[in-house]
mmCIF file of C-alpha atoms in Angstrom:
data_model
loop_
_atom_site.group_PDB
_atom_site.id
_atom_site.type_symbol
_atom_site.label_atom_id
_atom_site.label_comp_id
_atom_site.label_asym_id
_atom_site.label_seq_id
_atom_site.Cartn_x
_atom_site.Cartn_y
_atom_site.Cartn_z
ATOM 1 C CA UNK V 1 96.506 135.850 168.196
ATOM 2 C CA UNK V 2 99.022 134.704 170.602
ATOM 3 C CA UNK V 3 98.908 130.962 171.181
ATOM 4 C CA UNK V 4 100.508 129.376 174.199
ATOM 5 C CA UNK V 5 103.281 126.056 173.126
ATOM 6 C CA UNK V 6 101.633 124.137 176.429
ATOM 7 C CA UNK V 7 98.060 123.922 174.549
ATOM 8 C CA UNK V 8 98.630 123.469 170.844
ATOM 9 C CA UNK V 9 101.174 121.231 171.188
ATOM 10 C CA UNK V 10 104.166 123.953 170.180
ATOM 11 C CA UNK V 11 107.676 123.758 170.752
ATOM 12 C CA UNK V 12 110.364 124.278 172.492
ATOM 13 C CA UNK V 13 108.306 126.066 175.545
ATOM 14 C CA UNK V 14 107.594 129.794 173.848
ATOM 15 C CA UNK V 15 104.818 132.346 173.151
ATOM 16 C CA UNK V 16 105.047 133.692 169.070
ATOM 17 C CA UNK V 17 102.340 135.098 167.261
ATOM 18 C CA UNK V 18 102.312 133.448 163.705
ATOM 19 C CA UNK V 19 101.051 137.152 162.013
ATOM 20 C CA UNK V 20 104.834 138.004 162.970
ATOM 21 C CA UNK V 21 106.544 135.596 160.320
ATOM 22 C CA UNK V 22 108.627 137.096 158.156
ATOM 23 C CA UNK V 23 107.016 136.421 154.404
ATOM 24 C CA UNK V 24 109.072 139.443 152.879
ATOM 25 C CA UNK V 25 111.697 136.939 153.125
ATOM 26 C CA UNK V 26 110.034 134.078 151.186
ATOM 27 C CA UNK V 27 110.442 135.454 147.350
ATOM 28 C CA UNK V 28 114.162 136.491 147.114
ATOM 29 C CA UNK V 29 115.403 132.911 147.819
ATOM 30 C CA UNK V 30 112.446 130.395 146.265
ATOM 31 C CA UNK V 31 112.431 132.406 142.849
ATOM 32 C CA UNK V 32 116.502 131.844 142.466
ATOM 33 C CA UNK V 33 115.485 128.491 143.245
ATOM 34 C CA UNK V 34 112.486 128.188 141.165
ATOM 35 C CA UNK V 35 114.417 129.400 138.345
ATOM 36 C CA UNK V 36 117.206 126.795 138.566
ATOM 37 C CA UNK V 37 115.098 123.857 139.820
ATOM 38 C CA UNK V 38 111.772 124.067 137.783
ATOM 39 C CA UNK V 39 110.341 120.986 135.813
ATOM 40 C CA UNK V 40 109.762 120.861 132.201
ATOM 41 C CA UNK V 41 106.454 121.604 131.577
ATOM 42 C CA UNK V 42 104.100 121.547 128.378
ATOM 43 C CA UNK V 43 102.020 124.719 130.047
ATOM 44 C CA UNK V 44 105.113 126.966 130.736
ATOM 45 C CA UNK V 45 106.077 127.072 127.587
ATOM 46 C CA UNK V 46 104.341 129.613 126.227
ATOM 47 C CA UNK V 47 102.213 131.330 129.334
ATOM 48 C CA UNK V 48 99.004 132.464 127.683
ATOM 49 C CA UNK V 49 95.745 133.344 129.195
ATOM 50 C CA UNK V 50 94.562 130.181 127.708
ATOM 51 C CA UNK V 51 96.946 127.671 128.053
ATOM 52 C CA UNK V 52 97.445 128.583 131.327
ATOM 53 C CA UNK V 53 93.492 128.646 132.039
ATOM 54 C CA UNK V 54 93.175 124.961 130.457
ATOM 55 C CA UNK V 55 96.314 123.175 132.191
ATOM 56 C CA UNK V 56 94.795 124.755 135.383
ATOM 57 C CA UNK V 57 91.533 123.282 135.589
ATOM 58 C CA UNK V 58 93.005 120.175 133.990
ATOM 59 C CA UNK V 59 95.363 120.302 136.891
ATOM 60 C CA UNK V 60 92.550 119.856 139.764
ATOM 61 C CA UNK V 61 92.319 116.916 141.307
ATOM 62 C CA UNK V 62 94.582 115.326 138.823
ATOM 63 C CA UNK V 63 98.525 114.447 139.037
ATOM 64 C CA UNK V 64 100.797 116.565 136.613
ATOM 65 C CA UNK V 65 102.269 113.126 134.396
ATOM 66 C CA UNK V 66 98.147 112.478 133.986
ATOM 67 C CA UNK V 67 97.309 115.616 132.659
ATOM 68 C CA UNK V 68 99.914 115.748 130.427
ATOM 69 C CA UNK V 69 98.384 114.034 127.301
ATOM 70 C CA UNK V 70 95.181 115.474 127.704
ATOM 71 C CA UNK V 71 96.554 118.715 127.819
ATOM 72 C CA UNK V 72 98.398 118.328 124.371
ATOM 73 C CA UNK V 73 95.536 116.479 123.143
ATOM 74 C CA UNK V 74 92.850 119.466 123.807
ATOM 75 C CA UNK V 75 94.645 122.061 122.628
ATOM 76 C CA UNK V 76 95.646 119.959 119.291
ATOM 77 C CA UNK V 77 91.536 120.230 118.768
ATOM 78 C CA UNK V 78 90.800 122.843 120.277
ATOM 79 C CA UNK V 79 93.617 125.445 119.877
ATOM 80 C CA UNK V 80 91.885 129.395 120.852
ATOM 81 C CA UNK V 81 88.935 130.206 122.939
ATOM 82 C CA UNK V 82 86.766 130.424 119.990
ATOM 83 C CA UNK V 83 87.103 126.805 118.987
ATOM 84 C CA UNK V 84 86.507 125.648 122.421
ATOM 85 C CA UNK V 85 83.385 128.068 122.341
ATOM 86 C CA UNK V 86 81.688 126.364 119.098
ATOM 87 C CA UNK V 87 82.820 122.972 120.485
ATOM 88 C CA UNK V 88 79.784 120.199 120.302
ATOM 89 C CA UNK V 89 79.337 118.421 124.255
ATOM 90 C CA UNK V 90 80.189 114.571 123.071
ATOM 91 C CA UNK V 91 83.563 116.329 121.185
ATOM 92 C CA UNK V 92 84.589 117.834 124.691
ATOM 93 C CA UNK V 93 83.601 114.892 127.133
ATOM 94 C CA UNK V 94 85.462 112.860 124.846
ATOM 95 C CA UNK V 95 88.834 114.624 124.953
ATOM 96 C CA UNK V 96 88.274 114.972 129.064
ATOM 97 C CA UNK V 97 87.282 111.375 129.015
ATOM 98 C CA UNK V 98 88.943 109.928 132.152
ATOM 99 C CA UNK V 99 89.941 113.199 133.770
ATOM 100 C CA UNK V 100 86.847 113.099 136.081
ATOM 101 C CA UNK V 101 84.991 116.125 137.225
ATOM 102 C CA UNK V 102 83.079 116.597 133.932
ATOM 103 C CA UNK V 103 81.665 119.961 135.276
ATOM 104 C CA UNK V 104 85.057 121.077 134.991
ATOM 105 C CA UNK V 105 84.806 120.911 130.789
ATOM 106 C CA UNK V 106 81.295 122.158 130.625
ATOM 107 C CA UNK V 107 82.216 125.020 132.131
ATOM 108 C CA UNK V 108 85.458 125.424 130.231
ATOM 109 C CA UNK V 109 82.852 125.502 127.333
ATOM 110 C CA UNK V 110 80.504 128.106 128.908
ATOM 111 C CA UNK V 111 83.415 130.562 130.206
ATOM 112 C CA UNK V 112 84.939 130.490 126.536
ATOM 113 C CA UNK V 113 81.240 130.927 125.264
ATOM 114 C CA UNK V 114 80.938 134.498 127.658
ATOM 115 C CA UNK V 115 84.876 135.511 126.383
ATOM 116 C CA UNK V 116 83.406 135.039 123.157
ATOM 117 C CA UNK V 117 80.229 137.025 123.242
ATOM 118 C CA UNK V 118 81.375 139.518 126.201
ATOM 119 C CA UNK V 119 84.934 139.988 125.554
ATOM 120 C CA UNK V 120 85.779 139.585 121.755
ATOM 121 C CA UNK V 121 87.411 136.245 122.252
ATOM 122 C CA UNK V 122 89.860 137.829 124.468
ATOM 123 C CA UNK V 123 90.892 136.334 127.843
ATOM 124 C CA UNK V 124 89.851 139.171 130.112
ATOM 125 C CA UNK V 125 93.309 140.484 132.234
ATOM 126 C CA UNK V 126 90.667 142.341 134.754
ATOM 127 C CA UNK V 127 90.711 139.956 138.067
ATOM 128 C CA UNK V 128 86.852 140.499 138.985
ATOM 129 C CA UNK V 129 86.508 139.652 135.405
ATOM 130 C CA UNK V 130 88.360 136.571 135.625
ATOM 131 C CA UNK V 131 86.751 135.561 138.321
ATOM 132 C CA UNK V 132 83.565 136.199 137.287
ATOM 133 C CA UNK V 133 83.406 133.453 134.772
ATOM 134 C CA UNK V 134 82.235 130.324 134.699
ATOM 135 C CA UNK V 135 83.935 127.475 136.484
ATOM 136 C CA UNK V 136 86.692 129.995 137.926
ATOM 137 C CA UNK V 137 87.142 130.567 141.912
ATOM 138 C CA UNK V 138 89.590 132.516 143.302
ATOM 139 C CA UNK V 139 92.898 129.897 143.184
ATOM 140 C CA UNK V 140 92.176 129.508 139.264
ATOM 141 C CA UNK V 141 91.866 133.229 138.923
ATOM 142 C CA UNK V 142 94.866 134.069 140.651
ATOM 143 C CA UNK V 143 96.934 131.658 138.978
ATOM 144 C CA UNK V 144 96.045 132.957 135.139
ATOM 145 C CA UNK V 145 95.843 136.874 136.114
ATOM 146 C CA UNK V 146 99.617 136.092 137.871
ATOM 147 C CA UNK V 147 101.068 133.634 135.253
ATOM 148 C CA UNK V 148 99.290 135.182 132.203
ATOM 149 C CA UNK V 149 99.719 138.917 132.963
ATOM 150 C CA UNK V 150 101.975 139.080 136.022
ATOM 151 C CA UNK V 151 99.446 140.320 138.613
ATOM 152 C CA UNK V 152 99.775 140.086 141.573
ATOM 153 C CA UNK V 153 97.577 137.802 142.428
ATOM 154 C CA UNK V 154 98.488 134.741 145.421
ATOM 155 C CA UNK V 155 96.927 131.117 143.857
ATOM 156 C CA UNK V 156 96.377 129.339 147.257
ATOM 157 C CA UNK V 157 95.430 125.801 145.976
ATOM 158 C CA UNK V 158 96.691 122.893 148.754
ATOM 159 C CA UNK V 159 100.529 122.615 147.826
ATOM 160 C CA UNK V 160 100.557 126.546 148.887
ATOM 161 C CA UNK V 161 98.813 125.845 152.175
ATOM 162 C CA UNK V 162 100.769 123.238 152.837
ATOM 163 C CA UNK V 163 104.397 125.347 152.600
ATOM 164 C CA UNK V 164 102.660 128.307 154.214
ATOM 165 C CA UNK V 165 101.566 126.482 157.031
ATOM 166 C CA UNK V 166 105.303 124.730 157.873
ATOM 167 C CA UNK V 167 107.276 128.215 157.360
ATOM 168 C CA UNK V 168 104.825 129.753 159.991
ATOM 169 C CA UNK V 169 104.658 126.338 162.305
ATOM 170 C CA UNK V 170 100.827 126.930 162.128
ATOM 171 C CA UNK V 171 98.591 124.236 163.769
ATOM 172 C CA UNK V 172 95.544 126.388 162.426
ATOM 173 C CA UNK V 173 93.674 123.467 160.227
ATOM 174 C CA UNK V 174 93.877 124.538 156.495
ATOM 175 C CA UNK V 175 90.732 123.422 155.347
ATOM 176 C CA UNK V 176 89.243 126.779 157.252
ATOM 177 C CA UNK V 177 88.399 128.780 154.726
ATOM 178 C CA UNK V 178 89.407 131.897 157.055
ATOM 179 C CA UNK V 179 93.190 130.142 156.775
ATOM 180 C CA UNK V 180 92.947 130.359 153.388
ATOM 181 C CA UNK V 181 92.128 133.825 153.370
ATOM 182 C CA UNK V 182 95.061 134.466 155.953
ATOM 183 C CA UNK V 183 97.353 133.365 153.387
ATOM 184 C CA UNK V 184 95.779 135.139 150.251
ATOM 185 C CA UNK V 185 96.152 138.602 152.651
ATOM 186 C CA UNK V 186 99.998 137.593 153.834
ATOM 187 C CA UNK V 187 101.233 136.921 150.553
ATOM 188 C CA UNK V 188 99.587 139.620 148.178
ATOM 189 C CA UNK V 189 101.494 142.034 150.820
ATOM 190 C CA UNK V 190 105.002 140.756 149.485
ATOM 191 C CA UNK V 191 104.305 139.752 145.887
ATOM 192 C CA UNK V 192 107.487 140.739 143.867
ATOM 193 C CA UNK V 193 107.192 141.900 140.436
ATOM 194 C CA UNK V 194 108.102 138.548 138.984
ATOM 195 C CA UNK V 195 104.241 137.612 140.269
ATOM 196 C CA UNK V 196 103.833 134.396 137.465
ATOM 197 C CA UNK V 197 107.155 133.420 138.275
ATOM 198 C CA UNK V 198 106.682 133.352 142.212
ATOM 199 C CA UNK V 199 103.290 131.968 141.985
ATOM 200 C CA UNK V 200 104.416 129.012 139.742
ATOM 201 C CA UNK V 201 107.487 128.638 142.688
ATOM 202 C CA UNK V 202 104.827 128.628 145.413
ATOM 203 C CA UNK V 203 103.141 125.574 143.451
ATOM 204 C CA UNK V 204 106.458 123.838 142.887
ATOM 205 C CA UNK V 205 108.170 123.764 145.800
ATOM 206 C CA UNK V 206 104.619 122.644 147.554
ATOM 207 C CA UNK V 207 104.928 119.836 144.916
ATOM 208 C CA UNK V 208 108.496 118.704 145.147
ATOM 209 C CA UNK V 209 110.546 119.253 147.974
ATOM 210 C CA UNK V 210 107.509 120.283 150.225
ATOM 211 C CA UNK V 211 105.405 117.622 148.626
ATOM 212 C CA UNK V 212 101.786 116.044 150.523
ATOM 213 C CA UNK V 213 102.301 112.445 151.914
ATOM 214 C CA UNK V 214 105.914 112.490 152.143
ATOM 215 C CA UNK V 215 108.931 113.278 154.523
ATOM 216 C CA UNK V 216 109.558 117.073 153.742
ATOM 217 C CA UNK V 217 113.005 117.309 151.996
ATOM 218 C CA UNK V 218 114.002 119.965 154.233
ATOM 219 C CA UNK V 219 117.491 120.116 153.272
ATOM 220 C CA UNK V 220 117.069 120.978 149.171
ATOM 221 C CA UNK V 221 114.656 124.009 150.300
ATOM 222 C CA UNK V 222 115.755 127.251 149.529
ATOM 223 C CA UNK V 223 113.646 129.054 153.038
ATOM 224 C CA UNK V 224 114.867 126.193 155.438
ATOM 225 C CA UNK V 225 116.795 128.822 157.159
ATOM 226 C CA UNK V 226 113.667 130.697 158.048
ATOM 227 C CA UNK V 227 111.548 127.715 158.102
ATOM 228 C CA UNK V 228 109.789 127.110 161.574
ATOM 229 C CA UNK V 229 108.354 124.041 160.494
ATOM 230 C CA UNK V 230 111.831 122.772 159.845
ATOM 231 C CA UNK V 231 113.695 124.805 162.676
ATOM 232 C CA UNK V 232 111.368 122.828 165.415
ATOM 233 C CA UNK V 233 111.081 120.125 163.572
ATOM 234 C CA UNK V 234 107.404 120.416 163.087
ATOM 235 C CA UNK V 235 107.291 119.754 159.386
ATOM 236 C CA UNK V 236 106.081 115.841 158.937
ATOM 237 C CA UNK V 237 103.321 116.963 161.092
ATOM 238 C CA UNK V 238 101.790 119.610 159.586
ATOM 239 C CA UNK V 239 99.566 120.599 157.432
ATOM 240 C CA UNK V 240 96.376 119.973 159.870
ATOM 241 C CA UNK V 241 93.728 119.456 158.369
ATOM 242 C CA UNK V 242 89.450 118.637 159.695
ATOM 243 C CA UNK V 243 88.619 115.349 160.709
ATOM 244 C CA UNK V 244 87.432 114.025 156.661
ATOM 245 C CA UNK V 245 83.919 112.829 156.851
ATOM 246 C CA UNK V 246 82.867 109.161 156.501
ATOM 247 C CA UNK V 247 82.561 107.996 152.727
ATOM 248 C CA UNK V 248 79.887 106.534 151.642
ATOM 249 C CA UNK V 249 79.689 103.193 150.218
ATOM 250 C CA UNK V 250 76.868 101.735 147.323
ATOM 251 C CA UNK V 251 76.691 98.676 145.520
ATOM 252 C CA UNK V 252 75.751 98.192 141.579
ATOM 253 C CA UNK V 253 75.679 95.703 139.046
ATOM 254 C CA UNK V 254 77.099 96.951 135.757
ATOM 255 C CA UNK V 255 75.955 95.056 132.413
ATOM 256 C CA UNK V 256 78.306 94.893 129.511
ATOM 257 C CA UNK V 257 75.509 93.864 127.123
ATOM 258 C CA UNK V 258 76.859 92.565 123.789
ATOM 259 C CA UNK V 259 74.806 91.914 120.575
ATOM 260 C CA UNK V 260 76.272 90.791 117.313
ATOM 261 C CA UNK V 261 79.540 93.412 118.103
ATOM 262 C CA UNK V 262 77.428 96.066 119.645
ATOM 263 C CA UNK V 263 77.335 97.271 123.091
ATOM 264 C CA UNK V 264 74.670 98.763 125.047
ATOM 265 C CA UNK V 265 75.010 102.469 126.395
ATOM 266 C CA UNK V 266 72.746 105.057 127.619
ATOM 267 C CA UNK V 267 72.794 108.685 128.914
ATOM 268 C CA UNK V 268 72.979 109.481 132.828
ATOM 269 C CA UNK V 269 70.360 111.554 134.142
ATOM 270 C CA UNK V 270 70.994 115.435 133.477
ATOM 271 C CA UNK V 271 71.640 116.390 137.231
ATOM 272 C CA UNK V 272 73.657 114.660 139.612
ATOM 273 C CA UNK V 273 76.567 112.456 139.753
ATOM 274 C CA UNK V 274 78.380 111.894 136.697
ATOM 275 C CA UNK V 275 74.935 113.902 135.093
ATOM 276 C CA UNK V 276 74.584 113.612 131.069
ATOM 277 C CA UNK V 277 77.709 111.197 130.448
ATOM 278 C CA UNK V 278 77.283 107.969 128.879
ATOM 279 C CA UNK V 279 76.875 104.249 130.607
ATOM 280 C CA UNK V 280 76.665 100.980 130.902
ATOM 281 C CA UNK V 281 73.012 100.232 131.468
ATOM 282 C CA UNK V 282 73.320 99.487 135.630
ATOM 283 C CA UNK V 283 71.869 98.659 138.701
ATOM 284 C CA UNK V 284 71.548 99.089 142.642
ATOM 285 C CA UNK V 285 72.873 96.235 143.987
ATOM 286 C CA UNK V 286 75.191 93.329 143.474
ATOM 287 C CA UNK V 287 73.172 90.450 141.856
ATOM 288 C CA UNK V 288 73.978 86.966 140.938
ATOM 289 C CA UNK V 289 73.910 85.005 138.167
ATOM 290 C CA UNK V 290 70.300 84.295 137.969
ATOM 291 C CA UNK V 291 69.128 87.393 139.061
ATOM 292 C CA UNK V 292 71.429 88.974 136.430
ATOM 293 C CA UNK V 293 70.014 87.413 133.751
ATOM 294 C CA UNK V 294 66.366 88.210 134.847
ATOM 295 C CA UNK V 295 67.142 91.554 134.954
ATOM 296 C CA UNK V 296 68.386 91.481 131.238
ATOM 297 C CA UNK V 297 65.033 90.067 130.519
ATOM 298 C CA UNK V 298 63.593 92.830 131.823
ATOM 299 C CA UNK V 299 65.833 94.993 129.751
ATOM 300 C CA UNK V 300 64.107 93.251 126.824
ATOM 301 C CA UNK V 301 67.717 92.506 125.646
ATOM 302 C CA UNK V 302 66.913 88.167 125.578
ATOM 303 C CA UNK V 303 70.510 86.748 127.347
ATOM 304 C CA UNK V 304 72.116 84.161 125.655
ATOM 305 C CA UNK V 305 75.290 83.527 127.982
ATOM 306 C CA UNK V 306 76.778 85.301 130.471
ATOM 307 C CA UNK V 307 80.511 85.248 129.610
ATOM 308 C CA UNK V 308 82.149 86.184 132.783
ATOM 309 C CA UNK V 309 81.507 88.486 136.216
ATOM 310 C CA UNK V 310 84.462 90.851 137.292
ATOM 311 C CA UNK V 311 84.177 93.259 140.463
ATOM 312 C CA UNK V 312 85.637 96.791 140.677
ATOM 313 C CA UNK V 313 85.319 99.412 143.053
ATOM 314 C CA UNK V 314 85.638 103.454 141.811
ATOM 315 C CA UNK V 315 86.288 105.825 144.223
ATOM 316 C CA UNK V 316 84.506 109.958 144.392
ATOM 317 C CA UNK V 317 85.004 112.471 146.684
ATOM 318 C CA UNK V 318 82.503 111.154 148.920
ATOM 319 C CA UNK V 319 81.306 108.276 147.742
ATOM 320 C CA UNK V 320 82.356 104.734 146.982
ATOM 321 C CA UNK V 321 81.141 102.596 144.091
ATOM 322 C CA UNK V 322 81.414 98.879 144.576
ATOM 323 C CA UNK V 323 80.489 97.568 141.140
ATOM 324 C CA UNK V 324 80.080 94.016 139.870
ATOM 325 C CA UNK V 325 80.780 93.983 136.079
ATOM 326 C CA UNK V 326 78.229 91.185 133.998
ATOM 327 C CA UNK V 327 79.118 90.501 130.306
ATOM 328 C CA UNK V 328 76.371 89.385 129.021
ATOM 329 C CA UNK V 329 75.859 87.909 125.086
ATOM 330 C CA UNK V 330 72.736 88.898 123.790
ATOM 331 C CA UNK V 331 70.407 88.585 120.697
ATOM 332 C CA UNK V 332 68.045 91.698 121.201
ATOM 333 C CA UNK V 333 69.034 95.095 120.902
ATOM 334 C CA UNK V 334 66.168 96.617 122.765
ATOM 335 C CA UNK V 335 65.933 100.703 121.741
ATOM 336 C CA UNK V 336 66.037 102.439 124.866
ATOM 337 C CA UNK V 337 69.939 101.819 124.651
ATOM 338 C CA UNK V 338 72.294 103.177 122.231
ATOM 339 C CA UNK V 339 73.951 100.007 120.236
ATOM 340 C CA UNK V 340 77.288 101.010 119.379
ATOM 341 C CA UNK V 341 80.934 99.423 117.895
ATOM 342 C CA UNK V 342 83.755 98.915 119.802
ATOM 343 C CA UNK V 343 85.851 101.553 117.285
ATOM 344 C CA UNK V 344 82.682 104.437 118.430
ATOM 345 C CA UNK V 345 83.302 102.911 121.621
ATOM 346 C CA UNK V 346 86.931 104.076 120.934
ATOM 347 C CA UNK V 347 86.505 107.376 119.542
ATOM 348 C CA UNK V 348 82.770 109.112 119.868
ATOM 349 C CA UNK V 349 81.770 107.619 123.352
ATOM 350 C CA UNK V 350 82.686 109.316 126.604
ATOM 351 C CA UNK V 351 82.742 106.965 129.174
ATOM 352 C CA UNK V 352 83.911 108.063 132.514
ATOM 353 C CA UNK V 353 86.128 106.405 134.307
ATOM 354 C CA UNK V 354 84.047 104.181 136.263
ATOM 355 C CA UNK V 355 82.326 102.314 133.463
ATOM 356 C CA UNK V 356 85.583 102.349 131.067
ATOM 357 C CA UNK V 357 87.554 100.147 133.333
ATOM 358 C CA UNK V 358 84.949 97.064 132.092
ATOM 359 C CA UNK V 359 85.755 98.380 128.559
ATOM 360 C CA UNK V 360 89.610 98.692 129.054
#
């Protein structure tokens, strides 16, 4: 649709209809650029089906220098589809252990179980197949069925949305899912040949020059001379996105509970937040001393001394934990916890993220 400069806040005083962009002319000049400006990565080394599957679920919600380790680390134990298939739950939540997300690796686990048992252990090339398993949406499958087997296939993830949406000068928010689909449409219709190699330029240049949170570094990108973000110097303000809803904010009482070199951990219910991964034993609310050490008599655990109180705060999508951390010396080891070294601790337990920082 046409939109009118006066009401959206456009420039320079004109009518343009943002359908009307030129995308043929993105590829030609990003992929010379991609191919002299790309980083190092572990994951573009060799471009299989499953490396490329792993590093991108790895990759969501999680900076590239973070993933990095894990990534090398996961495929050093678990190196095809099959051994991630045959994989036992505590192995896998331990090598994802701080990544977050933990549905992300259960379903990593269940998708390589259906290659396994649908597909002969062989990453399906089919799209619809892709798609179709477990833990894979449309960005994920477009990014293995273009990287993998040079489909072409657009990967719209943010970094994309954000590029898009400064060539084209578009005030259009794009957390709208029918943006996204915009996109998708646009660029399938000028995919070159070199599909893994423009989708992986796409990414980078949304990462880099065109990064989030940053002054756009207009003057290293290769489409700057098509750019309408940059030509009306719309770029810093754009992408726009919804008005983010209000997080949520709860208080707990984590208990470090230590008996004779053995710490106290339990399961997390099945369902919900953070469901099936191990804890410290917890509590709504932030207590005090005294109450703290009632409520480790009701544990059954008998406290001997608390040895110090620490607060931290972990931060979800939509949700914010403020948690006050009790170490506690105990002489009971009462069985509805698992008692456990500091060296299992170390190398069986999976603690997420917001218990390990009162390990760590």
């Amino acid at each position: 649709p046409w939109r009118n400069v006066s009401n959206l806040g456009m420039r320079n005083n004109m009518l343009y209809r943002t359908d009307d962009f030129p995308f043929e002319r993105i590829p030609a000049p990003l992929l010379e650029w991609y191919r002299e400006n790309k980083r190092d990565l572990p994951w573009r080394v060799e471009a299989s089906p499953y490396h490329t599957w792993i590093s991108e679920i790895m990759l969501q919600q999680t900076r590239v220098e973070a993933v990095k380790p894990y990534y090398a680390r996961f495929l050093a134990e678990l190196p095809t589809v099959k051994h991630l298939a045959e994989a036992e739950e505590d192995k896998l939540l331990k090598l994802w252990e701080g990544l977050g997300y933990y549905s992300r690796v259960r379903n990593l686990k269940k998708a390589a179980q259906v290659i396994v048992e649908e597909h002969g252990g062989v990453f399906p090339e089919d799209y619809d197949a892709v798609i179709a398993l477990p833990g894979i949406g449309e960005y994920t499958a477009g990014a293995i069925c273009s990287i993998a087997f040079d489909k072409k296939t657009p990967a719209v993830d943010g970094n994309v949305l954000r590029v898009i949406a400064r060539l084209t000068d578009d005030e259009t928010p794009v957390d709208l899912p029918a943006y996204k689909r915009s996109v998708r449409q646009r660029l399938e219709k000028v995919y070159p040949k070199e599909a893994g190699d423009f989708t992986q330029a796409l990414m980078e240049l949304g990462a880099t020059v065109c990064g989030p949170n940053k002054k756009p570094a207009c003057y290293n990108c290769p489409c700057k001379e098509f750019c309408l973000g940059h030509l009306r110097n719309s770029a810093e303000d754009l992408p726009v996105r919804l008005p983010k809803r209000g997080r949520k904010e709860e208080d707990m009482t984590v208990f470090i509970l230590n008996c004779d070199g053995h710490y106290a951990v339990e399961k997390r219910h099945d369902k919900g937040l953070l469901a099936g991964l191990w804890q410290f034993p917890n509590c709504g609310g932030h207590l005090d001393v005294m109450h703290a050490l009632d409520k480790v008599e009701e544990m059954g655990a008998k406290p001997k001394e608390i040895l110090r109180m620490v607060e931290k705060k972990h931060i979800f999508t939509h949700i914010q934990w403020n948690m006050r951390g009790v170490y506690v010396e105990v002489s009971q080891k009462p069985s509805q916890f698992k008692w456990v070294t500091a060296e299992q601790i170390e190398k069986e337990i999976a603690l997420p993220t917001a218990f390990r920082q009162f390990w760590e």
